[in-house]
Short mmCIF file of C-alpha atoms and ligand atoms in Angstrom, two decimals:
data_model
loop_
_atom_site.label_atom_id
_atom_site.label_comp_id
_atom_site.label_asym_id
_atom_site.label_seq_id
_atom_site.Cartn_x
_atom_site.Cartn_y
_atom_site.Cartn_z
CA MET K 84 10.12 -121.38 -127.39
CA LYS K 85 12.32 -124.23 -124.92
CA ASN K 86 14.28 -127.12 -126.09
CA VAL K 87 14.45 -130.03 -122.89
CA ILE K 88 15.73 -133.01 -123.51
CA LEU K 89 15.04 -136.13 -121.67
CA THR K 90 16.31 -140.09 -121.70
CA GLY K 91 16.56 -142.33 -119.29
CA ASP K 92 17.95 -145.79 -118.54
CA ARG K 93 16.65 -148.97 -116.45
CA PRO K 94 18.87 -149.39 -114.07
CA THR K 95 18.37 -152.93 -114.83
CA GLY K 96 22.16 -153.89 -115.06
CA ARG K 97 25.57 -152.39 -116.52
CA LEU K 98 25.64 -149.89 -119.66
CA HIS K 99 26.75 -151.54 -123.08
CA ILE K 100 28.47 -150.12 -125.97
CA GLY K 101 24.64 -150.23 -127.94
CA HIS K 102 23.74 -147.89 -125.40
CA TYR K 103 26.69 -145.69 -125.98
CA VAL K 104 26.50 -145.66 -129.72
CA GLY K 105 22.21 -145.54 -129.24
CA SER K 106 21.79 -142.95 -126.79
CA LEU K 107 24.53 -141.93 -124.96
CA ARG K 108 26.82 -140.56 -127.53
CA LYS K 109 24.14 -138.07 -129.38
CA ARG K 110 23.16 -137.10 -125.28
CA VAL K 111 27.07 -135.78 -124.93
CA GLU K 112 27.48 -134.49 -128.40
CA MET K 113 24.14 -131.74 -127.60
CA GLN K 114 25.27 -131.56 -123.85
CA ASN K 115 27.93 -130.34 -125.02
CA ASN K 116 26.56 -128.48 -129.04
CA CYS K 117 23.15 -127.63 -128.61
CA ASP K 118 20.70 -124.99 -127.66
CA TYR K 119 18.88 -125.95 -125.08
CA ASP K 120 16.94 -125.15 -121.70
CA GLY K 121 17.45 -127.74 -119.65
CA MET K 122 18.37 -131.60 -120.16
CA PHE K 123 17.26 -134.08 -117.74
CA ILE K 124 18.60 -137.68 -117.54
CA MET K 125 17.05 -140.71 -115.63
CA ILE K 126 17.11 -143.64 -113.61
CA ALA K 127 14.11 -145.54 -114.51
CA ASP K 128 13.94 -147.52 -111.10
CA THR K 129 10.26 -147.28 -110.85
CA GLN K 130 10.13 -148.61 -114.42
CA ALA K 131 13.24 -151.25 -114.47
CA LEU K 132 10.32 -152.89 -111.06
CA THR K 133 7.62 -153.69 -112.65
CA ASP K 134 9.58 -156.47 -114.92
CA ASN K 135 11.86 -156.67 -111.81
CA TYR K 136 9.41 -156.90 -108.79
CA ASP K 137 11.16 -159.69 -107.60
CA ASP K 138 14.18 -158.93 -107.18
CA PRO K 139 14.87 -155.51 -106.05
CA GLU K 140 19.19 -156.11 -105.17
CA LYS K 141 19.66 -155.28 -108.56
CA ILE K 142 17.67 -152.54 -109.01
CA ARG K 143 19.41 -150.35 -106.19
CA GLY K 144 22.47 -152.38 -106.88
CA ASN K 145 22.58 -150.83 -110.70
CA ILE K 146 21.42 -147.41 -110.08
CA THR K 147 25.24 -146.85 -108.87
CA GLU K 148 26.31 -148.35 -112.30
CA VAL K 149 24.35 -146.80 -114.72
CA ALA K 150 24.82 -143.59 -112.83
CA LEU K 151 29.17 -143.95 -112.83
CA ASP K 152 28.51 -144.64 -116.58
CA TYR K 153 26.94 -141.29 -117.54
CA LEU K 154 29.31 -139.61 -115.74
CA SER K 155 32.21 -141.67 -117.78
CA VAL K 156 31.07 -141.20 -120.96
CA GLY K 157 31.09 -137.43 -120.14
CA ILE K 158 27.63 -136.65 -118.80
CA ASP K 159 28.56 -133.51 -116.87
CA PRO K 160 26.28 -132.96 -114.27
CA SER K 161 27.00 -129.28 -113.87
CA LYS K 162 24.96 -129.13 -117.92
CA ALA K 163 22.93 -132.04 -116.90
CA THR K 164 20.04 -132.56 -114.32
CA ILE K 165 20.63 -136.92 -113.61
CA PHE K 166 17.56 -137.73 -111.44
CA ILE K 167 16.16 -140.83 -109.75
CA GLN K 168 12.55 -141.65 -111.15
CA SER K 169 10.83 -142.69 -107.69
CA LEU K 170 12.69 -140.10 -106.20
CA VAL K 171 10.04 -137.90 -108.29
CA PRO K 172 6.98 -139.33 -107.38
CA GLU K 173 4.27 -136.65 -108.89
CA LEU K 174 6.23 -138.67 -112.39
CA THR K 175 3.53 -141.75 -110.68
CA GLU K 176 0.61 -139.37 -109.88
CA LEU K 177 0.98 -138.02 -113.78
CA THR K 178 1.56 -141.92 -114.92
CA PHE K 179 -1.99 -142.57 -113.37
CA TYR K 180 -3.78 -138.99 -115.04
CA TYR K 181 -2.50 -140.29 -118.24
CA MET K 182 -4.02 -143.70 -117.73
CA ASN K 183 -7.45 -142.53 -118.57
CA LEU K 184 -6.57 -141.80 -121.75
CA VAL K 185 -4.92 -144.88 -123.47
CA THR K 186 -6.55 -147.71 -123.90
CA VAL K 187 -5.90 -151.51 -122.28
CA SER K 188 -6.48 -153.03 -126.73
CA ARG K 189 -3.68 -149.92 -127.72
CA LEU K 190 -1.33 -151.04 -124.67
CA HIS K 191 -1.17 -154.11 -126.02
CA ARG K 192 -1.01 -152.94 -129.89
CA ASN K 193 2.28 -151.11 -128.92
CA PRO K 194 4.78 -153.55 -131.53
CA THR K 195 7.80 -152.99 -128.38
CA VAL K 196 5.66 -153.19 -125.46
CA LYS K 197 4.57 -156.51 -127.86
CA ALA K 198 8.16 -157.78 -128.62
CA GLU K 199 9.75 -157.14 -125.15
CA ILE K 200 6.71 -159.29 -123.30
CA GLN K 201 7.49 -161.56 -126.12
CA MET K 202 11.87 -161.78 -124.80
CA ARG K 203 10.13 -161.84 -120.91
CA LYS K 204 8.00 -164.94 -121.83
CA PHE K 205 5.38 -163.29 -119.42
CA ASP K 206 2.46 -164.97 -121.72
CA ASN K 207 -0.45 -163.88 -120.17
CA SER K 208 1.30 -162.93 -116.86
CA ILE K 209 1.84 -158.90 -117.85
CA PRO K 210 2.29 -156.91 -115.02
CA ALA K 211 -0.44 -154.71 -115.06
CA GLY K 212 2.58 -152.54 -114.70
CA PHE K 213 4.75 -153.45 -117.11
CA LEU K 214 1.51 -152.94 -120.22
CA CYS K 215 1.85 -149.21 -118.71
CA TYR K 216 5.59 -148.62 -119.50
CA PRO K 217 3.64 -146.01 -121.94
CA VAL K 218 2.46 -145.15 -120.12
CA SER K 219 4.47 -144.42 -117.22
CA GLN K 220 7.78 -143.31 -119.79
CA THR K 221 4.61 -140.01 -120.69
CA ALA K 222 4.71 -138.79 -118.07
CA ASP K 223 8.76 -138.71 -117.05
CA ILE K 224 8.70 -136.40 -120.90
CA THR K 225 5.59 -134.64 -120.11
CA ALA K 226 6.77 -133.43 -116.58
CA PHE K 227 9.96 -131.89 -117.33
CA LYS K 228 7.82 -130.50 -121.39
CA ALA K 229 10.87 -132.16 -123.52
CA SER K 230 10.65 -131.64 -126.77
CA TRP K 231 13.62 -133.69 -128.02
CA VAL K 232 14.16 -137.36 -126.34
CA PRO K 233 17.77 -139.55 -127.40
CA VAL K 234 16.28 -142.76 -128.41
CA GLY K 235 17.56 -146.02 -130.06
CA GLU K 236 15.08 -146.96 -132.63
CA ASP K 237 13.15 -149.97 -130.89
CA GLN K 238 11.43 -146.33 -128.36
CA LEU K 239 9.89 -145.09 -131.63
CA PRO K 240 6.48 -146.64 -130.78
CA MET K 241 6.68 -145.97 -126.94
CA LEU K 242 7.14 -142.05 -128.98
CA GLU K 243 4.57 -142.12 -130.42
CA GLN K 244 2.04 -143.31 -128.54
CA SER K 245 3.56 -140.59 -126.01
CA ARG K 246 2.30 -137.54 -128.70
CA GLU K 247 -1.06 -139.85 -129.11
CA ILE K 248 -1.30 -138.77 -125.14
CA VAL K 249 -0.26 -135.60 -124.77
CA ARG K 250 -2.26 -134.65 -127.80
CA LYS K 251 -5.78 -136.42 -126.35
CA PHE K 252 -4.41 -134.60 -122.88
CA ASN K 253 -4.06 -131.28 -124.97
CA ASP K 254 -7.70 -131.66 -126.76
CA ILE K 255 -9.39 -132.48 -123.74
CA TYR K 256 -7.74 -130.49 -120.86
CA GLY K 257 -6.21 -127.35 -122.17
CA ASN K 258 -2.58 -127.02 -124.10
CA ILE K 259 -0.25 -127.55 -121.45
CA LEU K 260 2.09 -130.82 -122.49
CA VAL K 261 4.67 -130.85 -124.93
CA GLU K 262 5.02 -133.18 -128.10
CA PRO K 263 8.32 -134.57 -127.65
CA LYS K 264 10.33 -135.64 -130.76
CA ALA K 265 12.46 -138.42 -130.72
CA ILE K 266 16.27 -137.97 -131.65
CA LEU K 267 17.66 -140.57 -133.04
CA PRO K 268 21.50 -141.24 -134.28
CA ASP K 269 22.89 -140.86 -137.98
CA SER K 270 23.89 -144.30 -138.97
CA GLN K 271 21.18 -146.82 -139.15
CA VAL K 272 23.24 -149.21 -136.89
CA CYS K 273 23.37 -147.16 -134.66
CA LYS K 274 20.09 -146.85 -134.19
CA ARG K 275 19.86 -151.02 -132.91
CA LEU K 276 22.81 -152.05 -132.29
CA PRO K 277 23.16 -155.92 -132.64
CA GLY K 278 24.26 -158.41 -130.19
CA ILE K 279 27.63 -159.89 -129.83
CA ASP K 280 26.15 -163.10 -130.74
CA GLY K 281 24.42 -161.88 -133.56
CA ASN K 282 20.80 -161.34 -132.15
CA ALA K 283 18.76 -158.34 -133.83
CA LYS K 284 19.38 -155.75 -130.26
CA MET K 285 22.05 -155.82 -127.62
CA SER K 286 20.26 -155.87 -124.43
CA LYS K 287 21.70 -155.70 -120.56
CA SER K 288 18.77 -158.26 -120.44
CA LEU K 289 19.40 -161.02 -123.35
CA GLY K 290 23.24 -161.22 -122.08
CA ASN K 291 25.10 -160.40 -124.98
CA CYS K 292 26.59 -157.48 -124.50
CA ILE K 293 30.41 -155.20 -124.03
CA TYR K 294 29.30 -153.47 -121.61
CA LEU K 295 31.39 -149.40 -121.09
CA SER K 296 32.76 -150.80 -117.73
CA ASP K 297 34.34 -154.31 -119.35
CA ASP K 298 38.41 -155.08 -118.91
CA SER K 299 40.57 -155.24 -121.62
CA ASP K 300 40.46 -159.45 -121.05
CA SER K 301 36.67 -159.73 -121.46
CA ILE K 302 36.82 -156.07 -124.42
CA LYS K 303 38.83 -159.43 -126.44
CA ARG K 304 37.37 -162.30 -125.26
CA LYS K 305 33.72 -160.77 -126.29
CA VAL K 306 34.86 -159.26 -129.31
CA MET K 307 37.25 -163.05 -130.84
CA SER K 308 34.05 -164.71 -130.02
CA MET K 309 31.50 -163.20 -131.79
CA PHE K 310 29.18 -163.90 -134.80
CA THR K 311 30.72 -162.99 -138.54
CA ASP K 312 29.30 -164.96 -141.13
CA PRO K 313 28.76 -168.31 -140.87
CA LEU K 314 29.60 -169.12 -144.62
CA HIS K 315 33.07 -167.55 -144.77
CA ILE K 316 34.39 -171.20 -143.32
CA LYS K 317 38.37 -170.77 -145.56
CA ILE K 318 39.83 -168.08 -145.61
CA ASP K 319 39.21 -167.52 -149.02
CA ASP K 320 35.65 -167.91 -149.61
CA PRO K 321 33.40 -165.32 -150.00
CA GLY K 322 32.57 -163.06 -147.48
CA HIS K 323 29.07 -161.60 -146.83
CA LEU K 324 28.72 -158.27 -145.10
CA GLY K 325 24.36 -158.80 -143.96
CA GLY K 326 24.34 -160.32 -140.52
CA ASN K 327 28.11 -160.18 -139.45
CA THR K 328 27.68 -158.32 -136.76
CA VAL K 329 32.00 -157.03 -136.45
CA PHE K 330 30.98 -155.30 -140.11
CA SER K 331 28.16 -154.05 -137.75
CA TYR K 332 30.02 -152.93 -135.45
CA LEU K 333 33.07 -151.51 -137.78
CA ASP K 334 30.22 -150.03 -139.25
CA ALA K 335 29.40 -147.96 -135.64
CA PHE K 336 32.85 -147.09 -134.38
CA CYS K 337 35.47 -147.58 -137.24
CA LYS K 338 36.98 -143.98 -138.74
CA ASN K 339 38.89 -143.65 -141.47
CA GLU K 340 42.27 -142.83 -138.93
CA HIS K 341 41.85 -145.73 -137.48
CA PHE K 342 43.44 -148.13 -140.16
CA SER K 343 46.82 -146.16 -139.86
CA CYS K 344 47.17 -146.76 -136.14
CA PHE K 345 45.85 -150.14 -137.12
CA LEU K 346 45.50 -151.91 -140.34
CA PRO K 347 47.37 -149.67 -142.38
CA GLU K 348 47.37 -151.90 -145.95
CA TYR K 349 43.35 -150.72 -146.03
CA SER K 350 43.38 -146.80 -146.33
CA ASN K 351 39.36 -147.27 -145.08
CA LEU K 352 36.21 -149.66 -144.15
CA ASP K 353 35.01 -150.47 -147.90
CA GLU K 354 37.96 -151.46 -148.60
CA LEU K 355 38.02 -154.12 -145.79
CA LYS K 356 34.82 -155.00 -147.03
CA GLU K 357 35.27 -155.45 -150.26
CA HIS K 358 38.40 -157.94 -149.70
CA TYR K 359 36.16 -159.93 -147.40
CA ILE K 360 33.63 -159.22 -149.70
CA LYS K 361 35.53 -161.14 -153.10
CA GLY K 362 37.23 -163.36 -150.20
CA GLY K 363 41.04 -163.51 -149.02
CA LEU K 364 40.39 -161.64 -145.69
CA SER K 365 39.91 -163.74 -142.28
CA ASP K 366 37.74 -163.25 -139.71
CA VAL K 367 40.08 -163.58 -136.99
CA LYS K 368 42.26 -160.47 -138.68
CA VAL K 369 39.21 -158.51 -139.22
CA LYS K 370 37.78 -158.97 -134.71
CA ARG K 371 41.46 -158.59 -133.98
CA PHE K 372 40.99 -154.78 -135.42
CA LEU K 373 37.81 -154.38 -134.07
CA ASN K 374 39.54 -155.31 -130.47
CA GLU K 375 41.89 -152.74 -131.52
CA ILE K 376 38.79 -149.77 -132.14
CA LEU K 377 37.39 -151.18 -129.26
CA GLN K 378 40.28 -151.11 -126.52
CA SER K 379 40.67 -147.23 -127.72
CA GLU K 380 37.55 -146.74 -127.25
CA LEU K 381 36.59 -148.24 -123.86
CA LYS K 382 39.94 -146.66 -122.54
CA PRO K 383 39.63 -143.94 -121.35
CA ILE K 384 35.62 -144.14 -120.33
CA ARG K 385 36.83 -146.88 -118.22
CA GLU K 386 39.66 -145.17 -116.83
CA LYS K 387 37.19 -142.50 -115.70
CA ARG K 388 35.07 -145.01 -113.91
CA LEU K 389 37.55 -146.17 -112.07
CA GLU K 390 38.43 -142.66 -110.85
CA LEU K 391 34.89 -142.89 -109.90
CA GLU K 392 34.09 -146.16 -108.00
CA LYS K 393 36.89 -144.37 -105.78
CA ASN K 394 34.50 -141.92 -104.32
CA LEU K 395 30.86 -142.73 -103.98
CA PRO K 396 29.97 -139.52 -101.73
CA TYR K 397 30.78 -137.28 -104.83
CA MET K 398 28.30 -139.83 -106.90
CA TYR K 399 25.71 -140.14 -104.53
CA GLU K 400 25.30 -136.47 -104.18
CA ILE K 401 25.06 -135.17 -107.52
CA LEU K 402 22.22 -138.00 -107.84
CA LYS K 403 20.46 -136.16 -104.60
CA LYS K 404 20.98 -132.30 -106.06
CA GLY K 405 19.70 -133.33 -109.56
CA SER K 406 16.72 -135.43 -108.52
CA GLU K 407 15.41 -132.36 -105.89
CA ASN K 408 16.25 -130.38 -109.02
CA ALA K 409 14.32 -132.95 -111.16
CA GLN K 410 11.27 -132.92 -108.55
CA ARG K 411 10.83 -128.88 -108.61
CA VAL K 412 10.20 -128.46 -111.64
CA ALA K 413 7.40 -132.02 -112.37
CA SER K 414 5.78 -130.44 -109.49
CA LEU K 415 5.00 -127.09 -111.29
CA THR K 416 3.58 -129.32 -114.36
CA LEU K 417 2.05 -131.65 -112.02
CA ALA K 418 0.14 -128.95 -110.36
CA GLU K 419 -0.53 -127.19 -114.04
CA VAL K 420 -1.98 -130.57 -114.97
CA LYS K 421 -4.31 -130.38 -111.62
CA LYS K 422 -5.41 -126.74 -112.28
CA ALA K 423 -6.94 -127.80 -116.30
CA MET K 424 -8.02 -131.61 -114.86
CA LYS K 425 -9.97 -129.49 -111.90
CA ILE K 426 -8.51 -131.47 -109.52
CA ASN K 427 -7.37 -128.23 -107.73
CA TYR K 428 -9.69 -127.91 -105.62
CA PHE K 429 -8.19 -125.57 -102.83
CA SER K 430 -5.82 -123.64 -104.59
P1 ATP J 741 17.10 -154.14 -121.63
O1 ATP J 741 17.03 -155.62 -121.45
O2 ATP J 741 16.06 -153.58 -118.91
O3 ATP J 741 15.26 -153.37 -121.59
P2 ATP J 741 18.17 -152.34 -122.66
O4 ATP J 741 19.37 -153.28 -123.36
O5 ATP J 741 17.40 -152.97 -123.70
O6 ATP J 741 17.57 -152.69 -121.24
P3 ATP J 741 17.09 -149.51 -122.34
O7 ATP J 741 17.45 -149.14 -120.38
O8 ATP J 741 15.85 -150.49 -122.25
O9 ATP J 741 18.33 -150.66 -121.83
O10 ATP J 741 17.21 -148.59 -122.53
C1 ATP J 741 17.96 -147.17 -122.56
C2 ATP J 741 18.20 -146.46 -124.15
O11 ATP J 741 19.74 -147.39 -124.70
C3 ATP J 741 17.15 -146.68 -124.94
O12 ATP J 741 17.09 -145.80 -125.65
C4 ATP J 741 17.57 -147.89 -125.85
O13 ATP J 741 16.63 -147.32 -127.11
C5 ATP J 741 18.85 -147.90 -126.35
N1 ATP J 741 18.71 -149.30 -126.73
C6 ATP J 741 18.81 -149.89 -126.05
N2 ATP J 741 20.05 -150.57 -126.43
C7 ATP J 741 20.01 -150.85 -127.52
C8 ATP J 741 20.88 -151.12 -128.83
N3 ATP J 741 20.84 -152.18 -128.23
N4 ATP J 741 21.30 -150.14 -129.50
C9 ATP J 741 21.37 -148.70 -129.76
N5 ATP J 741 20.01 -148.04 -128.48
C10 ATP J 741 20.17 -148.90 -128.06
MG1 MG J 742 14.99 -152.05 -122.66
#
């Protein structure tokens, strides 16, 4: 069986360290180490317009930002097809056919859709396109017959609904579509990295992010302002790790070698945590350590990005070629779908 990988991001802002640990890091690892037959990475502009239809400049500008982020973390256009969703109109057509396979009430019950509607305070004025998010995502995945979808945990209900739509399609029209599987990060914290404000999810729309392209001063300022343990007031007070964002980030980023480089009094994260829980370790010291780790992790990404920014035509060429390639593949699936649905009148 063929293994095809598909993922994407909404061009609603630059990518942040939540994207990095939740999905990007896995994509690069799979790109370099897995046996696969195709890898597609989509900049989901059509999807982003469903809740940003009144701000097209924002979406347009962020296509460049997201593409730069991809290349700077190590996505290799010779191995992965990077494309823009709206340049593959087959995806919109598939979305329309799949809309018949899902009910409005099922869409309302999707936990991710529910949470995102609440977050955006749509109340009763939900754009129909936004409600159909899981349907368009199913079109994106199935157009490439993707079997593996590396995502953060918030996307699990989306993938579940995609599988339902695929099963229904295959039952009615014949076995054409492939049921996708979510590939989650290995560690719990990376599945949903919290925001620097302690909010359950770092998200572009919530403005609680450390961006991959942040300069060194911004990273330091954000880390030093991070939410920790409100009960840890004096250094000697016992500290708590639950809900302590600084320790969540350490779980996501810290490796044993960071101690010998930046904090040699401890040999691993367990020792540091033990001291914090017992009392006697200041938040400032832990934050300084986290800052050193993030600076060392993000510096090469930022420097590569600065290089890429000097040659934007190169990047646009990658997007153009990638979108042409994606369209070619999606058109083959669309033809199969239309044949199965008996709407291939003159072929
Ligand atoms: P928006 O607020 O516009 O929805 P976002 O920050 O949620 O933006 P998306 O483009 O919706 O980002 O998500 C892209 C991918 O990154 C998805 O696979 C999602 O699961 C993953 N992701 C986003 N935020 C996080 C996070 N905080 N932790 C782990 N993974 C994340
Ligand atoms: Mg999102």
